[in-house]
Structures are given as structure tokens and as C-alpha cells.
Amino acid sequence: MDGELSYAYAVVRPTAALTEGPLTGVTGVASGAVRLVVAGTVAAAVGSVPRDDFSEAALKVHLEDLDWLERVARAHHGVVEFLASHTTVLPLRLATVYVDDDRVRDVLRRGEETFTRMLNRFADHVEWGVKVYAEIPRGPAAPEEADAAASDPGRTYLRRRRQQREDRGAAWSAAAEAVRRVEAEAGRLAVEWARHRPQQGQLAVGTGENVANDSYLVPGSRSEEFRERVRDSTRELSGVRVEITGPWAPYSFAVLPEPEAPEEGPRP
């Protein structure tokens, strides 16, 4: 339809587990139904979205709107995770939009060899995320410090600044050691590793300063061992918080070319 575009969530193999009904009732972006577009030995999970919201011009505006972006990301992730519960998934970038299903099918045909190779690589593997935070003390001044501040504010200020620098340095040293240990232990099991920019501002969650934000591609059968190794590697370090998330579909490792404008569709 002229008023709609085809939104692609992921590339999969068109197995019986997906083609015989499981997608019925699955709701994606813009509350749309999800269908499979098949080309040869690969397929894409696709939904219809309104052109008014997902054209190139509209996306430039919407991608600056965090509330809109969160809604789309949650719906996108829900579809990908559903697919991952049934088969190996090659997740596509958020807001990967094509002019229609025929364009999706054309991209699948031309990229079939690449998609197949990546699906083979991800088979029986999952992604785990590991974030390391430096927990820098920011507690209120002790009563004796408050008394000292009243009698000698200048000296108290300098003492407080020196203590803050020392606390910050200790926390960052502990965090650096935690990162080293996590990398060593995770590297024993992970087959691939991706480093992301530490999260700040509205993207940061919880306490502390995020100093490492990494993803690891791990054999699914060794997931619990991975969690235990990472958790145990930093257990005795103080001033550090380690957050382990997953298992996820391999978002961080599904690196594909940048798409073109939605009206023309992405390049393969």
C-alpha cells in the first residue's frame, strides 16, 4: 500500500517452526502483525508501518524523541526475542525500513550467501552484556567535618577536595582491575567480543559511573558458566558494581551495511 512501508526485524531460516503458524498473534512496531518474506534459504520477519512515521524525513525527527524511540525499540526487541526462542536470528538494525516486501525479497536474494554465513556463525550462541561501574562515594559530610568547616572553611574545602580525588582514584583503580578480570574470564568462553561506548546521561541506569560496556558472544550451552565466571572474578573488589545481562539475540555482532533511505530500501 502507498501509505505503508515494510519494517524488517531480523533475518532467519524459513523453518517449519516459523512458517507453520507461530507468528500468528505476534505484535510488532506500530502494533502491526508480523509475517515472513522468504527468498531461497533465508527469510525476513517483516511488518507494515505507516509511511508518515517511518519515511526518511519522519525518522530524522522521531529518532530524536526518546519516548517514541523507546516504544519502537521495545516492540522491535519483542519480535526479535520471540524469533530467537524458535530459531537462530540475525537481528537487523532498529528502523530498518524498505519500500515494500518485494524490495525485502530482493535484498534477501542478493545477500543470501552473507546472511547464511552469519546465521551459521550465530547458531547455538547467545549474547551476554557486561557493564562495569565505578562506585564513587558521595556521602554527606561527617559531623566533625561540618564543625571544622564552620571554623576554617578554606582548609576544610581543600581537605574535602583532596579526599574526593583520592576516593575517585581508588574507585577507578578498582574498576580498571574489575575490567581486566572480566575480560580475562569472559575471554575463556566467548568466541567474539564487542566493546561499546560507556553509557552516560539518560542511558545510564543505577548508581556509579559506567567505565566498561561490553558484549560477548557465548555458546548457549556455557551461558551459566559464563555468568558464574564473570560474577566470581570481581566478587572481592570493593567500590565496583558489575551488571550482567542476557542472554540476548546477537545484536552486537550482526553488523550489516548501513541502509539507504526507506523509499529506496537498504543496500544488501
mmCIF file of C-alpha atoms in Angstrom:
data_model
loop_
_atom_site.group_PDB
_atom_site.id
_atom_site.type_symbol
_atom_site.label_atom_id
_atom_site.label_comp_id
_atom_site.label_asym_id
_atom_site.label_seq_id
_atom_site.Cartn_x
_atom_site.Cartn_y
_atom_site.Cartn_z
ATOM 1 C CA MET A 1 0.000 0.000 0.000
ATOM 2 C CA ASP A 2 1.153 3.518 -0.790
ATOM 3 C CA GLY A 3 0.714 4.618 2.815
ATOM 4 C CA GLU A 4 2.821 1.794 4.266
ATOM 5 C CA LEU A 5 6.427 0.625 4.306
ATOM 6 C CA SER A 6 7.902 -2.763 5.177
ATOM 7 C CA TYR A 7 9.730 -2.798 8.526
ATOM 8 C CA ALA A 8 12.266 -5.656 8.801
ATOM 9 C CA TYR A 9 13.126 -7.079 12.230
ATOM 10 C CA ALA A 10 15.509 -9.920 11.548
ATOM 11 C CA VAL A 11 16.764 -12.499 9.070
ATOM 12 C CA VAL A 12 16.102 -16.169 9.832
ATOM 13 C CA ARG A 13 15.884 -19.502 8.092
ATOM 14 C CA PRO A 14 12.313 -20.277 6.935
ATOM 15 C CA THR A 15 11.969 -23.414 9.055
ATOM 16 C CA ALA A 16 8.713 -25.213 9.774
ATOM 17 C CA ALA A 17 8.955 -23.885 13.345
ATOM 18 C CA LEU A 18 8.233 -20.404 11.958
ATOM 19 C CA THR A 19 6.265 -20.988 8.770
ATOM 20 C CA GLU A 20 3.531 -23.124 10.324
ATOM 21 C CA GLY A 21 1.821 -20.515 12.455
ATOM 22 C CA PRO A 22 3.972 -19.306 15.404
ATOM 23 C CA LEU A 23 3.974 -15.701 14.148
ATOM 24 C CA THR A 24 0.184 -15.537 14.323
ATOM 25 C CA GLY A 25 -0.720 -13.072 17.064
ATOM 26 C CA VAL A 26 2.784 -11.607 17.421
ATOM 27 C CA THR A 27 2.572 -7.813 17.532
ATOM 28 C CA GLY A 28 5.434 -5.620 16.391
ATOM 29 C CA VAL A 29 6.177 -1.959 15.767
ATOM 30 C CA ALA A 30 3.118 0.275 15.308
ATOM 31 C CA SER A 31 1.020 -2.611 16.716
ATOM 32 C CA GLY A 32 1.384 -4.384 13.385
ATOM 33 C CA ALA A 33 1.269 -8.097 12.612
ATOM 34 C CA VAL A 34 4.495 -9.908 11.710
ATOM 35 C CA ARG A 35 4.963 -12.046 8.608
ATOM 36 C CA LEU A 36 7.788 -13.891 6.854
ATOM 37 C CA VAL A 37 9.143 -12.805 3.486
ATOM 38 C CA VAL A 38 11.026 -15.764 2.009
ATOM 39 C CA ALA A 39 13.765 -15.782 -0.627
ATOM 40 C CA GLY A 40 15.655 -19.035 -1.185
ATOM 41 C CA THR A 41 17.146 -20.404 2.037
ATOM 42 C CA VAL A 42 16.601 -17.238 4.114
ATOM 43 C CA ALA A 43 13.657 -15.134 5.201
ATOM 44 C CA ALA A 44 12.958 -11.836 6.900
ATOM 45 C CA ALA A 45 10.437 -11.161 9.646
ATOM 46 C CA VAL A 46 8.557 -8.101 8.411
ATOM 47 C CA GLY A 47 5.679 -5.866 9.461
ATOM 48 C CA SER A 48 3.841 -2.968 7.844
ATOM 49 C CA VAL A 49 4.356 0.517 9.303
ATOM 50 C CA PRO A 50 2.883 3.899 8.294
ATOM 51 C CA ARG A 51 4.968 5.878 5.835
ATOM 52 C CA ASP A 52 4.099 9.071 7.739
ATOM 53 C CA ASP A 53 6.114 7.812 10.737
ATOM 54 C CA PHE A 54 8.874 5.826 9.037
ATOM 55 C CA SER A 55 9.848 7.746 5.916
ATOM 56 C CA GLU A 56 13.367 9.141 5.878
ATOM 57 C CA ALA A 57 12.174 12.631 6.868
ATOM 58 C CA ALA A 58 9.918 11.323 9.645
ATOM 59 C CA LEU A 59 12.658 9.126 11.119
ATOM 60 C CA LYS A 60 15.055 12.064 11.361
ATOM 61 C CA VAL A 61 12.552 13.680 13.701
ATOM 62 C CA HIS A 62 11.393 10.593 15.587
ATOM 63 C CA LEU A 63 14.886 9.305 16.361
ATOM 64 C CA GLU A 64 15.410 12.421 18.487
ATOM 65 C CA ASP A 65 12.286 11.609 20.520
ATOM 66 C CA LEU A 66 13.362 9.239 23.320
ATOM 67 C CA ASP A 67 9.802 8.227 24.216
ATOM 68 C CA TRP A 68 8.993 7.289 20.626
ATOM 69 C CA LEU A 69 12.333 5.562 20.260
ATOM 70 C CA GLU A 70 11.769 3.514 23.425
ATOM 71 C CA ARG A 71 8.358 2.308 22.221
ATOM 72 C CA VAL A 72 9.746 1.244 18.863
ATOM 73 C CA ALA A 73 12.799 -0.384 20.453
ATOM 74 C CA ARG A 74 10.653 -2.398 22.869
ATOM 75 C CA ALA A 75 8.398 -3.638 20.079
ATOM 76 C CA HIS A 76 11.374 -4.428 17.840
ATOM 77 C CA HIS A 77 13.134 -6.301 20.648
ATOM 78 C CA GLY A 78 9.989 -8.255 21.483
ATOM 79 C CA VAL A 79 9.738 -9.609 17.947
ATOM 80 C CA VAL A 80 13.443 -10.477 17.803
ATOM 81 C CA GLU A 81 13.323 -12.277 21.148
ATOM 82 C CA PHE A 82 10.247 -14.234 20.055
ATOM 83 C CA LEU A 83 12.071 -15.332 16.914
ATOM 84 C CA ALA A 84 15.164 -16.230 18.938
ATOM 85 C CA SER A 85 13.080 -18.561 21.078
ATOM 86 C CA HIS A 86 12.324 -20.607 17.949
ATOM 87 C CA THR A 87 15.419 -20.383 15.752
ATOM 88 C CA THR A 88 18.760 -18.705 15.073
ATOM 89 C CA VAL A 89 18.282 -14.993 14.445
ATOM 90 C CA LEU A 90 20.222 -12.308 12.645
ATOM 91 C CA PRO A 91 18.771 -9.129 14.206
ATOM 92 C CA LEU A 92 18.522 -6.097 11.954
ATOM 93 C CA ARG A 93 19.172 -2.528 12.988
ATOM 94 C CA LEU A 94 16.319 -0.625 14.612
ATOM 95 C CA ALA A 95 14.104 1.082 11.998
ATOM 96 C CA THR A 96 15.360 -0.910 9.013
ATOM 97 C CA VAL A 97 12.620 0.023 6.558
ATOM 98 C CA TYR A 98 12.010 -0.883 2.898
ATOM 99 C CA VAL A 99 9.587 0.413 0.322
ATOM 100 C CA ASP A 100 7.731 -2.933 0.151
ATOM 101 C CA ASP A 101 8.084 -6.710 0.538
ATOM 102 C CA ASP A 102 9.430 -7.087 -2.985
ATOM 103 C CA ARG A 103 12.372 -4.885 -2.042
ATOM 104 C CA VAL A 104 12.924 -7.006 1.078
ATOM 105 C CA ARG A 105 12.883 -10.132 -1.068
ATOM 106 C CA ASP A 106 15.396 -8.617 -3.484
ATOM 107 C CA VAL A 107 17.777 -7.764 -0.635
ATOM 108 C CA LEU A 108 17.466 -11.295 0.733
ATOM 109 C CA ARG A 109 18.272 -12.839 -2.649
ATOM 110 C CA ARG A 110 21.339 -10.688 -3.212
ATOM 111 C CA GLY A 111 22.584 -11.132 0.345
ATOM 112 C CA GLU A 112 21.667 -14.796 0.763
ATOM 113 C CA GLU A 113 25.251 -16.030 0.993
ATOM 114 C CA THR A 114 26.206 -13.402 3.599
ATOM 115 C CA PHE A 115 23.052 -13.954 5.643
ATOM 116 C CA THR A 116 23.535 -17.722 5.604
ATOM 117 C CA ARG A 117 27.143 -17.407 6.731
ATOM 118 C CA MET A 118 26.133 -15.174 9.648
ATOM 119 C CA LEU A 119 23.268 -17.448 10.682
ATOM 120 C CA ASN A 120 25.690 -20.387 10.713
ATOM 121 C CA ARG A 121 28.036 -18.367 12.892
ATOM 122 C CA PHE A 122 25.324 -17.474 15.408
ATOM 123 C CA ALA A 123 23.770 -20.943 15.637
ATOM 124 C CA ASP A 124 23.620 -22.128 19.268
ATOM 125 C CA HIS A 125 25.227 -18.897 20.511
ATOM 126 C CA VAL A 126 23.811 -16.045 22.590
ATOM 127 C CA GLU A 127 24.915 -12.562 23.520
ATOM 128 C CA TRP A 128 25.726 -11.542 27.107
ATOM 129 C CA GLY A 129 26.247 -7.945 28.173
ATOM 130 C CA VAL A 130 28.660 -6.946 30.942
ATOM 131 C CA LYS A 131 28.847 -3.427 32.366
ATOM 132 C CA VAL A 132 31.372 -2.330 34.989
ATOM 133 C CA TYR A 133 30.648 0.683 37.214
ATOM 134 C CA ALA A 134 32.960 2.643 39.493
ATOM 135 C CA GLU A 135 31.032 3.353 42.713
ATOM 136 C CA ILE A 136 32.418 6.719 43.837
ATOM 137 C CA PRO A 137 31.426 7.706 47.417
ATOM 138 C CA ARG A 138 29.270 10.814 47.578
ATOM 139 C CA GLY A 139 28.035 10.666 51.166
ATOM 140 C CA PRO A 140 27.237 13.679 53.385
ATOM 141 C CA ALA A 141 29.954 15.306 55.457
ATOM 142 C CA ALA A 142 30.593 13.816 58.900
ATOM 143 C CA PRO A 143 29.569 15.961 61.943
ATOM 144 C CA GLU A 144 33.190 16.715 62.832
ATOM 145 C CA GLU A 145 33.836 17.863 59.267
ATOM 146 C CA ALA A 146 30.848 20.184 59.449
ATOM 147 C CA ASP A 147 32.225 21.691 62.678
ATOM 148 C CA ALA A 148 35.641 22.151 61.057
ATOM 149 C CA ALA A 149 34.044 23.799 58.050
ATOM 150 C CA ALA A 150 32.418 26.386 60.272
ATOM 151 C CA SER A 151 35.744 27.324 61.916
ATOM 152 C CA ASP A 152 38.055 27.044 58.904
ATOM 153 C CA PRO A 153 36.048 26.761 55.653
ATOM 154 C CA GLY A 154 39.034 27.193 53.326
ATOM 155 C CA ARG A 155 41.083 24.368 54.808
ATOM 156 C CA THR A 156 38.022 22.130 55.052
ATOM 157 C CA TYR A 157 37.238 22.727 51.378
ATOM 158 C CA LEU A 158 40.772 21.737 50.331
ATOM 159 C CA ARG A 159 40.694 18.656 52.550
ATOM 160 C CA ARG A 160 37.356 17.636 51.113
ATOM 161 C CA ARG A 161 38.551 18.075 47.535
ATOM 162 C CA ARG A 162 41.656 16.018 48.253
ATOM 163 C CA GLN A 163 39.566 13.239 49.777
ATOM 164 C CA GLN A 164 37.226 13.283 46.778
ATOM 165 C CA ARG A 165 40.173 12.906 44.407
ATOM 166 C CA GLU A 166 41.521 10.010 46.452
ATOM 167 C CA ASP A 167 38.132 8.293 46.594
ATOM 168 C CA ARG A 168 37.623 8.764 42.872
ATOM 169 C CA GLY A 169 41.093 7.439 42.088
ATOM 170 C CA ALA A 170 40.555 4.369 44.281
ATOM 171 C CA ALA A 171 37.171 3.645 42.686
ATOM 172 C CA TRP A 172 38.560 3.955 39.160
ATOM 173 C CA SER A 173 41.543 1.753 40.028
ATOM 174 C CA ALA A 174 39.195 -0.915 41.371
ATOM 175 C CA ALA A 175 37.009 -0.599 38.278
ATOM 176 C CA ALA A 176 40.036 -0.935 35.979
ATOM 177 C CA GLU A 177 41.030 -4.113 37.810
ATOM 178 C CA ALA A 178 37.465 -5.394 37.504
ATOM 179 C CA VAL A 179 37.504 -4.761 33.744
ATOM 180 C CA ARG A 180 40.804 -6.641 33.439
ATOM 181 C CA ARG A 181 39.453 -9.632 35.361
ATOM 182 C CA VAL A 182 36.153 -9.707 33.497
ATOM 183 C CA GLU A 183 37.904 -9.625 30.137
ATOM 184 C CA ALA A 184 40.214 -12.462 31.186
ATOM 185 C CA GLU A 185 37.426 -14.718 32.423
ATOM 186 C CA ALA A 186 34.898 -13.880 29.721
ATOM 187 C CA GLY A 187 37.551 -14.380 27.067
ATOM 188 C CA ARG A 188 37.930 -18.018 28.112
ATOM 189 C CA LEU A 189 34.415 -18.788 26.922
ATOM 190 C CA ALA A 190 33.371 -16.101 24.435
ATOM 191 C CA VAL A 191 34.009 -16.637 20.739
ATOM 192 C CA GLU A 192 33.630 -12.917 19.953
ATOM 193 C CA TRP A 193 33.736 -9.678 21.921
ATOM 194 C CA ALA A 194 32.327 -6.208 21.172
ATOM 195 C CA ARG A 195 33.152 -3.017 23.088
ATOM 196 C CA HIS A 196 30.510 -0.280 23.276
ATOM 197 C CA ARG A 197 30.750 3.294 24.468
ATOM 198 C CA PRO A 198 30.106 3.587 28.239
ATOM 199 C CA GLN A 199 26.595 4.794 28.952
ATOM 200 C CA GLN A 200 26.046 8.274 30.328
ATOM 201 C CA GLY A 201 23.190 10.670 30.978
ATOM 202 C CA GLN A 202 19.697 9.280 30.373
ATOM 203 C CA LEU A 203 21.093 5.983 29.089
ATOM 204 C CA ALA A 204 22.902 5.233 32.352
ATOM 205 C CA VAL A 205 20.944 3.105 34.809
ATOM 206 C CA GLY A 206 21.629 2.716 38.536
ATOM 207 C CA THR A 207 24.476 4.072 40.598
ATOM 208 C CA GLY A 208 28.125 4.653 39.758
ATOM 209 C CA GLU A 209 29.955 5.684 36.614
ATOM 210 C CA ASN A 210 29.906 3.234 33.738
ATOM 211 C CA VAL A 211 33.518 2.543 32.745
ATOM 212 C CA ALA A 212 33.045 -0.535 30.542
ATOM 213 C CA ASN A 213 30.110 -1.650 28.406
ATOM 214 C CA ASP A 214 30.917 -4.871 26.570
ATOM 215 C CA SER A 215 29.105 -7.697 24.814
ATOM 216 C CA TYR A 216 30.227 -11.294 24.431
ATOM 217 C CA LEU A 217 29.083 -13.987 22.006
ATOM 218 C CA VAL A 218 28.970 -17.193 24.032
ATOM 219 C CA PRO A 219 27.943 -20.798 23.262
ATOM 220 C CA GLY A 220 24.458 -21.179 24.690
ATOM 221 C CA SER A 221 25.419 -24.380 26.482
ATOM 222 C CA ARG A 222 28.027 -22.475 28.524
ATOM 223 C CA SER A 223 25.876 -19.495 29.496
ATOM 224 C CA GLU A 224 25.616 -20.346 33.182
ATOM 225 C CA GLU A 225 29.359 -20.978 33.374
ATOM 226 C CA PHE A 226 29.945 -17.587 31.748
ATOM 227 C CA ARG A 227 27.788 -15.819 34.339
ATOM 228 C CA GLU A 228 29.492 -17.597 37.229
ATOM 229 C CA ARG A 229 32.999 -16.859 35.964
ATOM 230 C CA VAL A 230 32.296 -13.161 35.419
ATOM 231 C CA ARG A 231 30.495 -12.775 38.741
ATOM 232 C CA ASP A 232 33.213 -14.597 40.713
ATOM 233 C CA SER A 233 36.069 -12.699 39.056
ATOM 234 C CA THR A 234 35.195 -9.427 40.814
ATOM 235 C CA ARG A 235 33.439 -10.665 43.949
ATOM 236 C CA GLU A 236 36.011 -9.368 46.456
ATOM 237 C CA LEU A 237 36.597 -5.977 44.843
ATOM 238 C CA SER A 238 35.050 -3.043 46.714
ATOM 239 C CA GLY A 239 33.816 0.159 45.073
ATOM 240 C CA VAL A 240 32.784 -1.721 41.929
ATOM 241 C CA ARG A 241 29.442 -2.846 40.530
ATOM 242 C CA VAL A 242 29.241 -5.394 37.718
ATOM 243 C CA GLU A 243 25.988 -5.828 35.800
ATOM 244 C CA ILE A 244 25.461 -8.947 33.669
ATOM 245 C CA THR A 245 22.520 -9.010 31.253
ATOM 246 C CA GLY A 246 21.245 -11.614 28.836
ATOM 247 C CA PRO A 247 21.032 -13.976 27.175
ATOM 248 C CA TRP A 248 20.071 -11.972 24.096
ATOM 249 C CA ALA A 249 19.934 -12.484 20.378
ATOM 250 C CA PRO A 250 23.336 -11.445 18.938
ATOM 251 C CA TYR A 251 22.534 -7.759 18.323
ATOM 252 C CA SER A 252 26.112 -6.551 18.803
ATOM 253 C CA PHE A 253 27.563 -8.973 16.266
ATOM 254 C CA ALA A 254 25.022 -8.660 13.444
ATOM 255 C CA VAL A 255 26.950 -5.955 11.615
ATOM 256 C CA LEU A 256 25.407 -5.197 8.233
ATOM 257 C CA PRO A 257 25.810 -2.286 5.786
ATOM 258 C CA GLU A 258 24.043 1.000 6.509
ATOM 259 C CA PRO A 259 20.573 1.269 4.927
ATOM 260 C CA GLU A 260 19.587 3.739 2.268
ATOM 261 C CA ALA A 261 16.556 5.998 2.552
ATOM 262 C CA PRO A 262 13.365 3.981 3.336
ATOM 263 C CA GLU A 263 11.765 4.872 -0.011
ATOM 264 C CA GLU A 264 14.554 3.089 -1.831
ATOM 265 C CA GLY A 265 15.411 0.375 0.682
ATOM 266 C CA PRO A 266 18.789 -0.669 2.128
ATOM 267 C CA ARG A 267 21.644 -1.979 0.085
ATOM 268 C CA PRO A 268 22.454 -5.678 0.633
#
